[in-house]
Amino acid sequence: MDFARKEKAPDIGEALTALIDKVIVDRRNAEYAAGRGSGLGEVAQKRIGAGYIGTECDRALAYRYHRVEKETREEYVSAGELQRHALVGFWTEESMAEWLRLAGFDLRTNKEDGSQYGYRVARDPTTGQARIAGEIDGCILAGPLAMPYPLLWESKKATAKKFAKFAKEGVAKADPKYHGQIQTNMAYLEVEHTLFTMLNVDSMKIYQEIVRFDPAVAQRLTDRAVRVLESRAPEEMPRIAGDESDWRCKFCDYRARCWDEPSAPEQMAKPAWLTGGGA
C-alpha cells in the first residue's frame, strides 16, 4: 500500500449539509402537517400564536395570520438553518428546566398527558377552533428564593450580542415580541409574574428577569389581534412606518409585497341616505 500517495479528499460539505437540511425540514413539515397544519385539531390553521402576537408591525402580523408566504431576502437563512436554531432552543430549554429543578424549584412543564400548559381563545363561530393560542414553557410553584410564586416561566437562548442587549435593556425594550408573548400568556393564564431566562450560547451565562403583568400592554395586543382576525386582507392593517427605508422594514419577511401593494383605501363617511339621516 502506497501511503505516500496523496489524493484530494472529496468536498462533501455542501452535500452533507443539504442532506441534513432535507431530513430535519421534512420531519418538521410532516409533524406540522399531521398536527396544527392539518386544520383538524382544536387550533385553526389561520391563527395568531402567542409567540408572535407581539410583532411590532400590525401589517406584518396580518401577513402571518393570513398565511402569506415569506419572501427570500439577500440575507436569507435556509429552512434547515432555521430548524436547527429551533432545535437548539428546545435543547437549551430542557437543560434550563433541569437546572432549575436541581436548584430546588418546583417547575411544572407538562400536564399528565405530556402536553404543554396553554390556552385556546377567540374561537371561530363556525368551526369552534381557537384563532388565538399559546403555550408556556412552564410554571414555577415554589423554590428556594423569595419570588412571587406562582410564576410562569419563559426560556430563550441567544448569542452574545443579543444577550448583551437584554442584560442592558430588559425584555420589554430589548424585544417587544418576546414581551408581548409574556404579557399575553399572563393575561390568559391569570398569573401576574413570569420568570424570563435567557442562556448565552456563546458564554453559557444566564440572564434572568422577573417580568410583571402589564394589563394595558396585554389589552392593546389582544385588541389588535381581534382587528387582524376580522381583517379580510393584510393591507387593511397599517404599516409600522411611512417609508420603506425605515430600519424596521429592512428585515421584514414581507417587505416587497407590502410596499408594492397600495395601502387600504381610507374609509369615507357613509352618505346620509344610507344611514337613515336623509329625506
Short mmCIF file of C-alpha atoms in Angstrom, two decimals:
data_model
loop_
_atom_site.label_atom_id
_atom_site.label_comp_id
_atom_site.label_asym_id
_atom_site.label_seq_id
_atom_site.Cartn_x
_atom_site.Cartn_y
_atom_site.Cartn_z
CA MET A 1 0.00 0.00 0.00
CA ASP A 2 1.44 3.34 -1.05
CA PHE A 3 0.95 5.66 1.95
CA ALA A 4 2.95 8.36 0.21
CA ARG A 5 0.31 8.72 -2.46
CA LYS A 6 -1.87 11.73 -1.77
CA GLU A 7 -5.33 12.19 -3.13
CA LYS A 8 -7.52 15.19 -2.55
CA ALA A 9 -10.32 14.39 -0.15
CA PRO A 10 -13.78 14.85 -1.67
CA ASP A 11 -15.55 18.06 -0.72
CA ILE A 12 -18.71 16.80 0.91
CA GLY A 13 -19.53 19.89 2.97
CA GLU A 14 -22.39 21.30 0.94
CA ALA A 15 -23.76 17.87 0.07
CA LEU A 16 -23.78 16.74 3.70
CA THR A 17 -25.45 19.95 4.84
CA ALA A 18 -28.08 19.57 2.13
CA LEU A 19 -28.84 16.03 3.29
CA ILE A 20 -29.18 17.10 6.91
CA ASP A 21 -31.30 20.12 5.97
CA LYS A 22 -33.68 17.95 3.97
CA VAL A 23 -34.30 15.34 6.65
CA ILE A 24 -34.86 17.77 9.52
CA VAL A 25 -37.08 20.07 7.47
CA ASP A 26 -39.05 17.13 6.06
CA ARG A 27 -39.59 15.83 9.58
CA ARG A 28 -40.71 19.25 10.82
CA ASN A 29 -43.12 19.64 7.89
CA ALA A 30 -44.57 16.16 8.41
CA GLU A 31 -45.12 16.79 12.12
CA TYR A 32 -46.77 20.13 11.38
CA ALA A 33 -49.00 18.67 8.66
CA ALA A 34 -50.15 15.91 11.00
CA GLY A 35 -50.81 18.38 13.80
CA ARG A 36 -51.81 22.01 13.69
CA GLY A 37 -51.19 22.31 9.99
CA SER A 38 -53.97 19.84 9.27
CA GLY A 39 -56.65 22.28 10.36
CA LEU A 40 -58.46 19.40 12.05
CA GLY A 41 -57.46 19.98 15.66
CA GLU A 42 -58.54 22.38 18.35
CA VAL A 43 -56.48 25.22 16.87
CA ALA A 44 -57.38 26.72 13.49
CA GLN A 45 -54.94 26.78 10.58
CA LYS A 46 -55.33 30.55 10.41
CA ARG A 47 -54.44 31.70 13.88
CA ILE A 48 -52.32 34.10 15.87
CA GLY A 49 -49.80 32.41 18.14
CA ALA A 50 -48.55 33.94 21.36
CA GLY A 51 -45.00 33.65 20.06
CA TYR A 52 -45.62 36.41 17.53
CA ILE A 53 -48.69 38.28 18.84
CA GLY A 54 -46.23 40.96 19.98
CA THR A 55 -44.94 41.60 16.44
CA GLU A 56 -44.43 45.36 16.31
CA CYS A 57 -45.94 45.95 12.87
CA ASP A 58 -49.70 45.48 12.56
CA ARG A 59 -49.46 44.58 8.89
CA ALA A 60 -46.64 42.07 9.40
CA LEU A 61 -48.81 40.33 11.98
CA ALA A 62 -51.69 40.28 9.49
CA TYR A 63 -49.48 38.83 6.74
CA ARG A 64 -48.60 35.98 9.06
CA TYR A 65 -52.20 35.41 10.13
CA HIS A 66 -53.39 35.33 6.51
CA ARG A 67 -50.62 32.79 5.76
CA VAL A 68 -48.85 34.89 3.14
CA GLU A 69 -45.65 33.18 2.01
CA LYS A 70 -42.48 34.77 3.32
CA GLU A 71 -40.07 36.34 0.85
CA THR A 72 -36.48 35.31 0.21
CA ARG A 73 -34.11 38.13 1.12
CA GLU A 74 -30.43 38.69 0.38
CA GLU A 75 -29.53 37.77 3.95
CA TYR A 76 -31.62 34.62 3.58
CA VAL A 77 -31.38 31.95 6.26
CA SER A 78 -32.18 28.49 4.91
CA ALA A 79 -35.05 26.39 6.23
CA GLY A 80 -32.51 23.92 7.58
CA GLU A 81 -30.66 26.61 9.50
CA LEU A 82 -33.91 27.94 10.93
CA GLN A 83 -34.89 24.47 12.07
CA ARG A 84 -31.52 23.92 13.73
CA HIS A 85 -31.97 27.22 15.58
CA ALA A 86 -35.38 26.00 16.77
CA LEU A 87 -33.95 22.66 17.88
CA VAL A 88 -31.18 24.36 19.85
CA GLY A 89 -33.90 26.38 21.55
CA PHE A 90 -35.62 23.15 22.62
CA TRP A 91 -32.35 21.67 23.87
CA THR A 92 -31.44 24.73 25.93
CA GLU A 93 -34.98 24.87 27.34
CA GLU A 94 -34.74 21.25 28.50
CA SER A 95 -31.36 21.89 30.11
CA MET A 96 -32.53 25.07 31.84
CA ALA A 97 -35.58 23.22 33.20
CA GLU A 98 -33.30 20.51 34.59
CA TRP A 99 -31.02 23.09 36.22
CA LEU A 100 -33.93 24.91 37.84
CA ARG A 101 -35.27 21.66 39.27
CA LEU A 102 -31.82 20.65 40.55
CA ALA A 103 -31.61 24.06 42.23
CA GLY A 104 -34.78 23.28 44.16
CA PHE A 105 -37.53 24.96 42.14
CA ASP A 106 -40.89 23.23 41.75
CA LEU A 107 -41.17 23.66 37.99
CA ARG A 108 -44.05 22.11 36.07
CA THR A 109 -43.61 21.95 32.30
CA ASN A 110 -46.17 19.39 31.14
CA LYS A 111 -49.59 18.05 32.04
CA GLU A 112 -50.07 14.39 32.96
CA ASP A 113 -50.79 13.56 29.32
CA GLY A 114 -47.47 15.12 28.27
CA SER A 115 -48.94 18.20 26.62
CA GLN A 116 -47.84 21.73 27.45
CA TYR A 117 -49.84 24.12 29.57
CA GLY A 118 -51.53 26.79 27.48
CA TYR A 119 -54.75 28.38 26.33
CA ARG A 120 -57.08 28.47 23.33
CA VAL A 121 -59.29 31.53 22.80
CA ALA A 122 -61.09 33.58 20.13
CA ARG A 123 -62.86 30.54 18.77
CA ASP A 124 -64.25 30.58 15.26
CA PRO A 125 -68.05 30.81 15.50
CA THR A 126 -68.43 28.21 12.74
CA THR A 127 -65.76 25.60 13.50
CA GLY A 128 -65.21 26.24 17.20
CA GLN A 129 -61.45 26.22 16.63
CA ALA A 130 -59.22 28.65 18.53
CA ARG A 131 -57.78 31.51 16.49
CA ILE A 132 -55.51 32.78 19.27
CA ALA A 133 -53.42 30.16 21.04
CA GLY A 134 -50.39 29.99 23.27
CA GLU A 135 -48.29 27.62 25.32
CA ILE A 136 -45.89 28.28 28.16
CA ASP A 137 -42.54 26.69 28.84
CA GLY A 138 -43.57 26.08 32.42
CA CYS A 139 -44.88 27.33 35.74
CA ILE A 140 -42.85 27.62 38.96
CA LEU A 141 -44.91 26.93 42.07
CA ALA A 142 -42.22 27.21 44.75
CA GLY A 143 -38.48 27.47 45.22
CA PRO A 144 -35.52 28.36 47.45
CA LEU A 145 -35.57 32.09 46.61
CA ALA A 146 -38.05 34.76 47.67
CA MET A 147 -40.05 35.18 44.46
CA PRO A 148 -43.72 35.99 43.75
CA TYR A 149 -44.94 32.42 43.28
CA PRO A 150 -46.54 31.14 41.17
CA LEU A 151 -44.62 32.43 38.17
CA LEU A 152 -44.84 31.44 34.55
CA TRP A 153 -41.50 30.51 33.03
CA GLU A 154 -40.26 31.56 29.61
CA SER A 155 -36.96 30.21 28.28
CA LYS A 156 -34.91 31.71 25.44
CA LYS A 157 -31.39 31.36 24.07
CA ALA A 158 -29.24 33.95 22.32
CA THR A 159 -25.79 34.73 21.01
CA ALA A 160 -23.58 37.16 22.92
CA LYS A 161 -24.70 40.30 21.07
CA LYS A 162 -28.40 39.72 21.62
CA PHE A 163 -27.78 38.57 25.19
CA ALA A 164 -25.97 41.82 25.99
CA LYS A 165 -28.94 43.83 24.73
CA PHE A 166 -31.31 42.00 27.07
CA ALA A 167 -28.94 42.32 30.01
CA LYS A 168 -28.67 46.07 29.43
CA GLU A 169 -32.25 46.98 28.48
CA GLY A 170 -34.55 44.29 29.87
CA VAL A 171 -37.13 42.26 27.98
CA ALA A 172 -39.71 44.98 27.28
CA LYS A 173 -37.28 47.27 25.49
CA ALA A 174 -34.93 44.66 24.03
CA ASP A 175 -37.63 42.65 22.25
CA PRO A 176 -41.29 43.80 22.16
CA LYS A 177 -42.25 40.49 20.52
CA TYR A 178 -40.94 38.42 23.43
CA HIS A 179 -42.51 40.89 25.86
CA GLY A 180 -45.83 40.63 24.04
CA GLN A 181 -45.72 36.85 24.26
CA ILE A 182 -45.09 37.00 28.00
CA GLN A 183 -47.83 39.58 28.64
CA THR A 184 -50.39 37.64 26.61
CA ASN A 185 -49.56 34.42 28.43
CA MET A 186 -50.01 36.08 31.81
CA ALA A 187 -53.29 37.68 30.73
CA TYR A 188 -54.96 34.46 29.62
CA LEU A 189 -53.49 32.24 32.34
CA GLU A 190 -54.16 34.82 35.07
CA VAL A 191 -50.66 34.81 36.58
CA GLU A 192 -49.05 38.16 37.41
CA HIS A 193 -45.34 37.36 37.11
CA THR A 194 -43.08 35.49 34.70
CA LEU A 195 -39.50 34.34 35.22
CA PHE A 196 -37.70 35.03 31.95
CA THR A 197 -34.40 33.20 31.47
CA MET A 198 -32.01 33.54 28.56
CA LEU A 199 -28.96 31.34 28.01
CA ASN A 200 -25.99 32.89 26.22
CA VAL A 201 -24.93 30.08 23.87
CA ASP A 202 -21.50 31.69 23.39
CA SER A 203 -20.50 32.16 27.04
CA MET A 204 -23.11 29.98 28.82
CA LYS A 205 -24.04 32.91 31.07
CA ILE A 206 -27.67 33.16 32.17
CA TYR A 207 -29.80 36.31 32.17
CA GLN A 208 -32.90 36.24 34.32
CA GLU A 209 -35.65 38.77 34.89
CA ILE A 210 -38.98 38.72 36.68
CA VAL A 211 -41.48 40.36 34.33
CA ARG A 212 -44.62 41.85 35.85
CA PHE A 213 -48.02 41.71 34.21
CA ASP A 214 -48.95 44.93 32.40
CA PRO A 215 -52.72 44.91 31.75
CA ALA A 216 -52.52 47.84 29.32
CA VAL A 217 -50.00 46.08 27.09
CA ALA A 218 -51.95 42.82 27.16
CA GLN A 219 -55.20 44.60 26.31
CA ARG A 220 -53.61 46.53 23.45
CA LEU A 221 -52.19 43.36 21.92
CA THR A 222 -55.46 41.47 22.27
CA ASP A 223 -57.48 44.31 20.75
CA ARG A 224 -55.09 44.46 17.81
CA ALA A 225 -55.22 40.69 17.37
CA VAL A 226 -59.00 40.86 17.13
CA ARG A 227 -58.72 43.52 14.41
CA VAL A 228 -56.37 41.22 12.49
CA LEU A 229 -58.79 38.31 12.86
CA GLU A 230 -61.55 40.48 11.44
CA SER A 231 -59.45 41.73 8.51
CA ARG A 232 -60.12 40.45 5.00
CA ALA A 233 -56.57 41.14 3.76
CA PRO A 234 -53.26 42.15 5.38
CA GLU A 235 -53.26 45.51 3.60
CA GLU A 236 -56.22 46.60 5.72
CA MET A 237 -53.81 46.87 8.65
CA PRO A 238 -51.40 49.84 8.91
CA ARG A 239 -47.66 49.61 8.34
CA ILE A 240 -45.32 50.37 11.20
CA ALA A 241 -43.56 53.04 9.14
CA GLY A 242 -44.33 55.58 6.46
CA ASP A 243 -41.21 54.91 4.41
CA GLU A 244 -39.76 51.67 3.02
CA SER A 245 -36.27 52.71 4.10
CA ASP A 246 -37.25 52.57 7.77
CA TRP A 247 -34.92 50.15 9.57
CA ARG A 248 -37.90 48.23 10.93
CA CYS A 249 -38.92 47.36 7.37
CA LYS A 250 -35.44 46.38 6.21
CA PHE A 251 -35.54 42.83 7.55
CA CYS A 252 -39.27 42.20 7.18
CA ASP A 253 -40.28 38.93 5.55
CA TYR A 254 -43.00 40.74 3.57
CA ARG A 255 -41.20 43.95 2.61
CA ALA A 256 -41.51 43.74 -1.18
CA ARG A 257 -45.18 42.84 -1.20
CA CYS A 258 -46.04 45.37 1.47
CA TRP A 259 -44.52 48.30 -0.39
CA ASP A 260 -45.61 47.14 -3.85
CA GLU A 261 -49.22 46.89 -2.72
CA PRO A 262 -51.22 50.08 -2.18
CA SER A 263 -52.39 50.87 1.31
CA ALA A 264 -56.00 50.11 2.18
CA PRO A 265 -58.32 52.88 0.99
CA GLU A 266 -59.34 55.37 3.60
CA GLN A 267 -62.81 54.70 4.96
CA MET A 268 -65.17 57.51 3.95
CA ALA A 269 -68.26 58.52 5.87
CA LYS A 270 -71.49 56.99 4.57
CA PRO A 271 -73.93 59.42 2.93
CA ALA A 272 -76.98 60.40 4.93
CA TRP A 273 -79.35 58.45 2.71
CA LEU A 274 -77.53 55.22 3.63
CA THR A 275 -77.63 55.87 7.36
CA GLY A 276 -81.24 56.91 7.55
CA GLY A 277 -80.47 60.57 8.00
CA GLY A 278 -81.67 61.73 4.57
CA ALA A 279 -85.11 62.55 3.23
#
